[in-house]
Coordinates of C-alpha atoms and ligand atoms in Angstrom, one line a residue:
X1 CA 13.7 56.7 83.0
X2 CA 11.6 53.9 84.1
X3 CA 12.1 52.2 87.5
X4 CA 10.7 48.8 88.5
X5 CA 10.4 49.1 92.3
X6 CA 9.7 46.4 95.0
X7 CA 6.9 47.8 97.4
X8 CA 7.6 45.3 100.1
X9 CA 5.1 42.7 101.5
X10 CA 2.5 45.0 102.8
X11 CA 3.7 47.2 105.8
X12 CA 4.2 50.7 104.4
X13 CA 7.5 51.2 106.2
X14 CA 9.0 48.1 104.6
X15 CA 9.7 49.7 101.2
X16 CA 13.4 50.5 100.8
X17 CA 14.6 54.0 101.3
X18 CA 15.4 54.1 97.5
X19 CA 12.0 52.8 96.6
X20 CA 10.4 55.5 98.7
X21 CA 12.6 58.3 97.2
X22 CA 11.5 56.9 93.6
X23 CA 8.0 57.2 94.5
X24 CA 8.4 60.8 95.8
X25 CA 10.1 61.9 92.7
X26 CA 7.7 59.9 90.2
X27 CA 5.6 61.7 87.6
X28 CA 3.8 58.6 86.9
X29 CA 3.2 55.5 89.0
X30 CA 1.7 52.2 87.7
X31 CA 1.1 50.1 90.9
X32 CA -0.1 46.4 91.1
X33 CA -3.3 47.3 92.7
X34 CA -4.3 43.6 93.9
X35 CA -1.4 43.4 96.3
X36 CA 0.4 46.9 96.8
X37 CA -0.6 48.7 99.9
X38 CA -2.2 51.8 98.5
X39 CA -1.0 53.8 101.5
X40 CA 2.3 53.9 99.7
X41 CA 0.8 56.2 97.0
X42 CA 0.7 58.9 99.7
X43 CA 4.5 59.4 99.1
X44 CA 3.5 60.5 95.5
X45 CA 3.6 64.1 94.5
X46 CA 0.2 65.7 94.0
X47 CA 0.8 66.1 90.2
X48 CA 1.7 62.5 90.0
X49 CA -0.4 60.3 87.5
X50 CA -1.4 57.1 89.1
X51 CA -2.6 54.0 87.3
X52 CA -3.7 50.7 88.8
X53 CA -2.4 47.9 86.6
X54 CA -5.0 45.2 88.0
X55 CA -7.4 46.4 85.3
X56 CA -4.8 46.7 82.5
X57 CA -3.2 44.6 79.9
X58 CA 0.7 44.2 79.4
X59 CA 0.5 46.5 76.4
X60 CA -1.6 49.1 78.2
X61 CA 1.1 49.2 81.0
X62 CA 4.0 49.5 78.6
X63 CA 2.2 52.2 76.5
X64 CA 1.9 54.2 79.7
X65 CA 5.7 53.7 80.4
X66 CA 6.8 54.4 76.7
X67 CA 4.6 57.5 76.4
X68 CA 5.8 58.9 79.8
X69 CA 9.4 58.2 79.0
X70 CA 9.2 60.0 75.7
X71 CA 7.7 63.0 77.5
X72 CA 10.6 63.0 79.9
X73 CA 8.6 61.9 82.9
X74 CA 10.0 59.8 85.8
X75 CA 7.9 56.6 85.5
X76 CA 7.6 54.1 88.6
X77 CA 6.2 50.5 88.1
X78 CA 5.5 49.4 91.6
X79 CA 5.2 45.7 92.2
X80 CA 4.4 43.9 95.4
X81 CA 7.1 42.3 97.5
X82 CA 10.3 41.9 95.4
X83 CA 9.6 42.3 91.4
X84 CA 11.7 39.3 90.8
X85 CA 9.3 36.8 92.3
X86 CA 6.2 36.0 90.2
X87 CA 6.5 39.8 89.2
X88 CA 6.0 39.4 85.5
X89 CA 8.6 42.1 84.9
X90 CA 10.6 40.3 82.2
X91 CA 7.9 40.8 79.6
X92 CA 7.7 44.5 80.5
X93 CA 11.5 44.8 80.3
X94 CA 11.5 43.1 77.0
X95 CA 9.2 45.6 75.5
X96 CA 11.0 48.4 77.0
X97 CA 14.3 46.8 75.4
X98 CA 12.7 46.9 71.9
X99 CA 11.7 50.6 72.4
X100 CA 15.4 51.4 73.6
X101 CA 14.0 52.7 76.9
X102 CA 16.3 52.4 79.7
X103 CA 15.2 51.1 83.1
X104 CA 16.5 50.0 86.6
X105 CA 15.1 47.6 89.1
X106 CA 15.0 48.6 92.8
X107 CA 14.6 45.5 94.9
X108 CA 11.9 45.0 97.6
X109 CA 11.3 42.8 100.6
X110 CA 9.6 39.8 99.4
X111 CA 6.7 38.2 101.2
X112 CA 9.1 35.2 101.3
X113 CA 10.8 37.1 104.0
X114 CA 7.9 39.0 105.5
X115 CA 6.5 35.4 106.2
X116 CA 9.6 34.1 107.9
X117 CA 9.7 37.4 110.1
X118 CA 5.9 36.8 110.9
X119 CA 6.7 33.2 111.9
X120 CA 9.8 34.5 113.9
X121 CA 11.6 31.5 112.0
X122 CA 14.8 30.8 110.1
X123 CA 14.4 29.0 106.9
X124 CA 18.0 27.5 106.9
X125 CA 18.5 25.5 110.2
X126 CA 21.7 23.6 110.6
X127 CA 20.9 19.8 110.1
X128 CA 17.3 20.4 109.3
X129 CA 17.7 22.2 105.9
X130 CA 20.1 24.3 104.3
X131 CA 18.0 25.1 101.2
X132 CA 14.8 26.8 100.4
X133 CA 12.7 25.9 97.7
X134 CA 10.3 28.7 96.3
X135 CA 7.8 27.4 94.2
X136 CA 3.9 27.3 93.4
X137 CA 1.2 24.8 92.4
X138 CA 0.3 24.9 88.7
X139 CA -2.8 27.1 88.2
X140 CA -3.7 28.9 85.1
X141 CA 0.1 29.4 84.9
X142 CA 1.5 25.9 84.2
X143 CA 4.4 24.7 86.1
X144 CA 7.0 22.5 84.1
X145 CA 6.5 18.8 85.2
X146 CA 10.1 18.4 86.3
X147 CA 9.1 21.0 89.1
X148 CA 6.3 19.1 90.5
X149 CA 5.5 19.7 94.3
X150 CA 6.1 16.0 94.7
X151 CA 9.5 16.1 93.2
X152 CA 10.6 19.0 95.4
X153 CA 9.0 17.4 98.5
X154 CA 11.3 14.4 98.1
X155 CA 14.3 16.7 99.1
X156 CA 12.7 17.5 102.6
X157 CA 14.1 21.1 102.2
X158 CA 12.3 24.1 103.4
X159 CA 9.4 24.9 101.2
X160 CA 7.8 28.1 100.6
X161 CA 4.8 27.9 98.2
X162 CA 3.2 30.9 96.6
X163 CA -0.1 31.5 94.6
X164 CA -1.5 28.1 95.9
X165 CA -4.0 29.1 98.6
X166 CA -6.8 27.9 96.7
X167 CA -5.4 24.5 95.9
X168 CA -4.5 23.2 99.5
X169 CA -6.3 19.6 99.4
X170 CA -4.2 19.0 96.3
X171 CA -1.0 20.5 97.8
X172 CA -1.0 18.4 100.8
X173 CA -1.7 15.3 98.4
X174 CA 1.3 16.2 96.4
X175 CA 3.6 17.0 99.4
X176 CA 2.6 13.5 101.1
X177 CA 3.2 11.8 97.6
X178 CA 6.6 13.3 97.5
X179 CA 7.6 11.8 101.0
X180 CA 6.6 14.2 103.5
X181 CA 4.9 12.7 106.6
X182 CA 1.4 14.0 106.9
X183 CA 2.4 15.1 110.3
X184 CA 5.2 17.4 109.0
X185 CA 4.9 21.1 110.4
X186 CA 3.5 23.4 108.0
X187 CA 2.4 27.2 108.3
X188 CA -0.1 29.4 106.5
X189 CA 0.9 33.0 106.7
X190 CA -2.0 35.3 105.5
X191 CA -1.0 38.9 104.5
X192 CA 2.5 38.9 106.2
X193 CA 3.4 42.3 107.7
X194 CA -0.2 43.8 107.0
X195 CA -2.3 44.9 110.1
X196 CA -4.6 42.0 109.5
X197 CA -1.8 39.5 109.2
X198 CA -2.6 35.7 110.4
X199 CA -0.3 33.1 111.3
X200 CA -1.8 29.6 111.3
X201 CA 0.7 26.7 112.4
X202 CA -0.7 23.3 111.3
X203 CA 0.8 20.1 109.5
X204 CA 1.0 19.0 105.9
X205 CA -2.1 17.1 106.0
X206 CA -4.4 19.7 107.7
X207 CA -3.5 22.6 105.5
X208 CA -6.9 22.9 103.8
X209 CA -8.9 22.4 107.0
X210 CA -6.7 25.0 108.9
X211 CA -7.2 27.7 106.1
X212 CA -11.0 27.0 105.9
X213 CA -11.2 27.5 109.9
X214 CA -9.3 30.6 109.5
X215 CA -11.1 32.0 106.4
X216 CA -8.0 32.2 104.4
X217 CA -8.5 31.7 100.7
X218 CA -5.9 34.0 99.2
X219 CA -2.8 36.3 99.8
X220 CA -0.9 33.7 101.8
X221 CA 2.2 31.8 101.7
X222 CA 2.5 28.1 102.7
X223 CA 5.5 27.1 104.5
X224 CA 6.6 23.4 105.0
X225 CA 9.5 21.7 106.8
X226 CA 11.4 20.9 110.0
X227 CA 12.5 24.4 110.2
X228 CA 9.1 25.0 111.9
X229 CA 9.6 22.4 114.7
X230 CA 12.0 22.7 117.7
X231 CA 15.0 20.3 116.8
X232 CA 18.2 21.7 115.1
X233 CA 22.1 21.9 115.6
X234 CA 23.7 25.1 116.7
X235 CA 25.4 27.1 113.9
X236 CA 29.2 26.6 113.5
X237 CA 29.7 30.3 113.0
X238 CA 29.0 31.2 116.6
X239 CA 30.3 28.0 118.2
X240 CA 32.9 28.9 120.8
X241 CA 35.2 26.2 119.4
X242 CA 34.9 27.1 115.8
X243 CA 37.7 29.1 114.2
X244 CA 37.1 31.3 111.1
X245 CA 38.5 34.4 109.4
X246 CA 37.3 36.7 112.1
X247 CA 37.5 34.8 115.3
X248 CA 39.9 32.1 117.0
X249 CA 38.1 29.1 118.5
X250 CA 38.7 28.3 122.1
X251 CA 39.1 24.7 123.5
X252 CA 36.5 24.2 126.2
Ligands
SAH1 N1 6.5 39.6 94.2 C1 5.7 39.1 95.3 C2 4.9 38.0 95.0 C3 3.9 38.1 93.9 S1 2.9 36.8 93.8 C4 6.5 39.0 96.5 O1 7.9 39.0 96.3 O2 6.1 38.7 97.6 C5 1.5 36.9 94.7 C6 1.5 35.9 95.7 O3 2.4 36.2 96.8 C7 0.3 35.9 96.6 O4 -0.7 34.9 95.9 C8 0.7 35.1 97.8 O5 0.9 33.8 97.7 C9 1.9 35.8 98.0 N2 1.9 37.1 98.9 C10 2.1 38.3 98.4 N3 2.1 39.2 99.6 C11 2.0 38.4 100.5 C12 1.8 38.7 101.9 N4 1.9 40.0 102.5 N5 1.6 37.7 102.9 C13 1.6 36.4 102.4 N6 1.6 36.2 101.0 C14 1.7 37.1 100.1

């Protein structure tokens, strides 16, 4: 059996209990060396074969999985955060499908949420934004035109932008072009939940300058929107006058 496992955003104790058990039982671990915390590999058995996928091609990775599986070994493919977000797991699963190899996916805590925790923020505030746009700037991987940053910015929803720390001038331009005021609050969170985490609160127009000042060039998420400022409405769910399935509201 092959298991794709989410390693969590960085802190070793943010892997799931299931993910940790899969690491402990693995005969082969292929981990994404660029971002997975290597301390997680301490959970592996002494006899476990360990591969760093940072230097491997897709086929080299899947060959290790296929061979391991054929030898009856437990294979773990360890991805940073949650494998479903920019994890490139689909192409691996498709190859395993053609080889008739079974696999499961164990979710992980995405840096999307590690970042919210670092900010001590809630992405979905009543009357501010009830939606979260998770996206990236086009880089060597293209982004379809209909998903441009400017078109998303027009919604004024909470935005969380991956894989774009090297393009902050352009990101600011696109956000402003889409209708965000230059002074809209933004934050850069570097290595959320790692020991060297940095949280930089700034504005849409100052993203590049703030990153430069803090020597942040990669491994960061950019968040944008009113959820970073102080104004919002209270939730209905906990409003004393609001009635729902589990609680009768009171007139006050
Ligand atoms: N599957 C991962 C994302 C992989 S893409 C997840 O769910 O988090 C890699 C990008 O994710 C990085 O370029 C960076 O933008 C972001 N990232 C990953 N870990 C991070 C962390 N701990 N803090 C901030 N950003 C992170």
